[in-house]
Coordinates of C-alpha atoms in Angstrom, one line a residue:
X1 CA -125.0 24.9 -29.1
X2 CA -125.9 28.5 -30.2
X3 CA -125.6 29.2 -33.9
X4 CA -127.2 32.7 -33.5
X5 CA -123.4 33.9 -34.6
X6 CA -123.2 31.6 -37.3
X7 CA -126.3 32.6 -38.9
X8 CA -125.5 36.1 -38.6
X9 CA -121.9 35.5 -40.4
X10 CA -124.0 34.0 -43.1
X11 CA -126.5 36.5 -43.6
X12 CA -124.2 39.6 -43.6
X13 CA -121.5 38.4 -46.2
X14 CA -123.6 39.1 -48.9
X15 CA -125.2 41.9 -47.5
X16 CA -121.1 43.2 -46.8
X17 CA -120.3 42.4 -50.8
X18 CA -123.8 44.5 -51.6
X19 CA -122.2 47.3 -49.6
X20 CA -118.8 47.1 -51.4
X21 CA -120.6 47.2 -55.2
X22 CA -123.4 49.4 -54.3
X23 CA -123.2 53.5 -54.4
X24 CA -125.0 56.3 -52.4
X25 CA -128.6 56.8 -51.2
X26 CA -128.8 52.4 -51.7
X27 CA -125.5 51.6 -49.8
X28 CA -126.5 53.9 -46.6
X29 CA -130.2 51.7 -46.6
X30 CA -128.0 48.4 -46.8
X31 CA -125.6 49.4 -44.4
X32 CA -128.8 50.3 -41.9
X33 CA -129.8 47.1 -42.9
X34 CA -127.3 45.9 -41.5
X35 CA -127.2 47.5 -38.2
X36 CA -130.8 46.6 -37.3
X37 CA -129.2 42.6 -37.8
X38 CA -126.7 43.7 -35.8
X39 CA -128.7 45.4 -33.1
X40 CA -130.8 42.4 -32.8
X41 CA -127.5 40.0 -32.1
X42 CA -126.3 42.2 -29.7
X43 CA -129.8 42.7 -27.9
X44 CA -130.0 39.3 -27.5
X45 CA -126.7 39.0 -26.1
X46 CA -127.8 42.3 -23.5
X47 CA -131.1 40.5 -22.6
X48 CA -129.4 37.2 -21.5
X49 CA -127.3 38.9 -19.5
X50 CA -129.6 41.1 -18.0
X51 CA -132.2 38.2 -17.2
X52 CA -129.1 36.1 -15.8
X53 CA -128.1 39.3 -13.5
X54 CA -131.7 38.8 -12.3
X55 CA -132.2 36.2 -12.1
X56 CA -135.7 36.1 -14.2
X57 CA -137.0 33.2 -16.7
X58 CA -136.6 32.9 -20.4
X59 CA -141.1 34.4 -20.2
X60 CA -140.2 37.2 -18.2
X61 CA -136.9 38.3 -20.0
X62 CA -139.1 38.4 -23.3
X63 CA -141.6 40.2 -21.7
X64 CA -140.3 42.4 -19.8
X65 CA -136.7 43.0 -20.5
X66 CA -136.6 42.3 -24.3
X67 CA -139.0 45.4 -25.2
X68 CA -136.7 48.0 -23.1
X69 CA -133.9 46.5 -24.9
X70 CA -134.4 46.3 -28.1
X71 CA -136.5 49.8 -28.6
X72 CA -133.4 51.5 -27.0
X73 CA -130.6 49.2 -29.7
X74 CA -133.0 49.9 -33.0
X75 CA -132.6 53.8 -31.9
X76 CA -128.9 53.9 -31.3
X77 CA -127.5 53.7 -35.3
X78 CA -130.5 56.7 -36.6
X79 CA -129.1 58.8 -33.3
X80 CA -125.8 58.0 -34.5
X81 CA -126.9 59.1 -38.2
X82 CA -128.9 62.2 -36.9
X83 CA -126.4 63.7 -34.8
X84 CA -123.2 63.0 -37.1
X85 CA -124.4 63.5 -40.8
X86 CA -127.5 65.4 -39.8
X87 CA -129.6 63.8 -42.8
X88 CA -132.6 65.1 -44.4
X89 CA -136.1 64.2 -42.8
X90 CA -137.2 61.5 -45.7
X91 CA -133.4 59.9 -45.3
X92 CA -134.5 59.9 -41.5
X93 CA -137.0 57.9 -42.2
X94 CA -135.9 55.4 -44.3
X95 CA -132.9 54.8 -42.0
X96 CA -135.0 54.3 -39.3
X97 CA -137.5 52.2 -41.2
X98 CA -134.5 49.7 -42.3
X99 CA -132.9 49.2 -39.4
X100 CA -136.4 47.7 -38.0
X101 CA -136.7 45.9 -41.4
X102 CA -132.8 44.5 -40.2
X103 CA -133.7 43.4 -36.6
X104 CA -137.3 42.1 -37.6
X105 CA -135.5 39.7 -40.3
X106 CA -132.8 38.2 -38.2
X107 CA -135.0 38.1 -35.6
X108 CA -137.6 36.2 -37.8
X109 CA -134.4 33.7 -39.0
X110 CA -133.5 33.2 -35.0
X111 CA -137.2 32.0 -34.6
X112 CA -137.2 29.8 -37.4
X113 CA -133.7 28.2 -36.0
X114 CA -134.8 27.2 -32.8
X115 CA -138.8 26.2 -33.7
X116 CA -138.6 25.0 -36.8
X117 CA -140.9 25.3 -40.1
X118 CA -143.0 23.1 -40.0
X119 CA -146.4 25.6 -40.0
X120 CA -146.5 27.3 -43.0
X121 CA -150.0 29.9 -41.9
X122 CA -148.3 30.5 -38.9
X123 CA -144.8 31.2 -39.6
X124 CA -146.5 33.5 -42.7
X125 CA -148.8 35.5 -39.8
X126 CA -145.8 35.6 -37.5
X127 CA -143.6 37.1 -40.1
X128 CA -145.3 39.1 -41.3
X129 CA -146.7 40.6 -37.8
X130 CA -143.2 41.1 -36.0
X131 CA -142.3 42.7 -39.1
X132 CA -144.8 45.0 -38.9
X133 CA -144.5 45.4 -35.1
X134 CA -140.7 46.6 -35.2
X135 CA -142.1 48.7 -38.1
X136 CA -144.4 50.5 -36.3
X137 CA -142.0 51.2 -32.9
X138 CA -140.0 52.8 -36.2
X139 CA -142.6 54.7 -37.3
X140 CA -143.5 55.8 -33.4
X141 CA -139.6 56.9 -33.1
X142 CA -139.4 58.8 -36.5
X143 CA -142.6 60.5 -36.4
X144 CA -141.5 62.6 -33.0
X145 CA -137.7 62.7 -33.6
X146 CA -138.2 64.6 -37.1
X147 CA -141.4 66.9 -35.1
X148 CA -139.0 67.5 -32.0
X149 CA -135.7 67.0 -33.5
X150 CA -135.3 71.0 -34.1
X151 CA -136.9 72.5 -30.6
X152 CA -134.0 71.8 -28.3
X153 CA -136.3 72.2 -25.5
X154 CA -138.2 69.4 -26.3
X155 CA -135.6 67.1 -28.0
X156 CA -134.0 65.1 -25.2
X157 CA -138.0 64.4 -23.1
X158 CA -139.7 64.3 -26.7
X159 CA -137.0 61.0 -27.8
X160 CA -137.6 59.4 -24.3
X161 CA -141.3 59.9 -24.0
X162 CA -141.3 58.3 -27.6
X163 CA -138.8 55.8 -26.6
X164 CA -141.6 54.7 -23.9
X165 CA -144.5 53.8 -26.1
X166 CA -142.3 52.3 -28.7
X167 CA -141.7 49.9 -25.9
X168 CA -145.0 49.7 -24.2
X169 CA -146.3 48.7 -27.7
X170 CA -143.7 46.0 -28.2
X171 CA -144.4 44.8 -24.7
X172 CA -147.9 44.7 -25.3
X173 CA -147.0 42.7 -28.6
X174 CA -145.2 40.5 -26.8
X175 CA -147.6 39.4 -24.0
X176 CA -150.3 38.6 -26.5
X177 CA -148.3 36.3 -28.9
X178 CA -146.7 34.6 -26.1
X179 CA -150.5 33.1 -25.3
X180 CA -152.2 30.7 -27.2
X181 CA -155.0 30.5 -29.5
X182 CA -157.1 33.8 -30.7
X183 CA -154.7 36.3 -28.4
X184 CA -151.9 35.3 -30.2
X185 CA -153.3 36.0 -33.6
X186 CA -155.0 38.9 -32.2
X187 CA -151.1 39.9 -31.1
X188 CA -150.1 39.5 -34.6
X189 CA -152.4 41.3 -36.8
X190 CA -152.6 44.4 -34.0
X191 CA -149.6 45.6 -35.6
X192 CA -151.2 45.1 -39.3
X193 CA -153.9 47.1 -38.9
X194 CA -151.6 50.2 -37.1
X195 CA -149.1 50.0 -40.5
X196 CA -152.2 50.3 -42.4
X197 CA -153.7 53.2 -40.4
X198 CA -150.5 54.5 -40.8
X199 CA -149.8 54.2 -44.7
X200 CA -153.0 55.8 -45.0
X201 CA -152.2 59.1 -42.8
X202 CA -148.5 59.0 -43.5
X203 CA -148.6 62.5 -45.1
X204 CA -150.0 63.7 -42.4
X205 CA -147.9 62.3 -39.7
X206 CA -144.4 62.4 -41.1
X207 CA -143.6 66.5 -41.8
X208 CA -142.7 67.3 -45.1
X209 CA -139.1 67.3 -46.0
X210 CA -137.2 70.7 -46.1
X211 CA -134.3 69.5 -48.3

């Protein structure tokens, strides 16, 4: 029986009451929070179906479809936010960065649901390295939407080009952690190293904010 919806119920009440009590800049980062949770849910719901349409296994739905998927659910909520409330460029980004935070936890209780935690070390590396990897797709989508976001020439090509690599990179993520052994951890501390490379030239990626 799947309890993926069960889980989710669980995890969002208090995350609903923090909502509720909470106030302004803190209550629009929870309720991001809780549409990455909610993207991941429903990607996982879009990639079954997909992969039953298809026909294709469980390996080549997580490898193939899950990437495209996923990339293209994280984005939908911060489109959503950009084009309605038009937000400033750090607000941008912290959106942005949550909702990956949102889908890299649930997706992190999912995998603890159906393996088990029984491995301390690697549960620890996995965490923390799918956290990081939804992280950086962020980071790879916010960088070029707040660069492109105001030449409308370059807007609509700019998010999809972006769009691609996010997913290449998550793809690529994905094929070395589902080996075993070295590529696996090799997988999980890509990502690592690429938030520390970016921590370290944040200012100069991100533009500065206007507000």
């Amino acid at each position: 029986m799947n309890y993926i919806e069960n889980i989710f119920v669980c995890l969002m009440a208090p995350l609903l009451i923090a909502v509720i009590c909470m106030r302004g800049r803190g209550r629009r980062m929870m309720l991001f929070l809780l549409s990455g949770m909610a993207a991941c849910l429903l990607s996982s719901y879009i990639s079954t179906f997909i992969a039953s349409a298809w026909g294709a296994s469980l390996q080549t739905a997580s490898l193939e479809i899950s990437p495209l998927v996923e990339e293209i659910m994280k984005l939908f909520p911060v489109q959503f936010y950009l084009l309605i409330f038009e937000p400033g460029k750090e607000e941008t980004t912290d959106a942005c960065l949550m909702t990956a935070i949102g889908f890299a936890t649930f997706e992190n209780v999912c995998f603890l649901m159906r393996n088990g935690a029984d491995h301390l070390l690697y549960l620890t590396i996995r965490g923390f390295g799918t956290g990081a990897m939804h992280v950086v797709c962020a980071y790879i989508i916010v960088i070029g939407i707040l660069r492109l976001w105001d030449r409308d020439w370059l807007r609509s090509a700019g998010t999809v080009a972006l769009l691609a690599i996010a997913i290449t990179y998550h793809g690529i993520y994905n094929i070395l952690v589902s080996q075993t052994g070295v590529a696996a951890y090799i997988g999980y501390l890509i990502p690592l190293f690429t938030v520390g490379l970016s921590f370290v030239f944040r200012k100069k990626l991100l533009p500065k904010s206007t507000e």
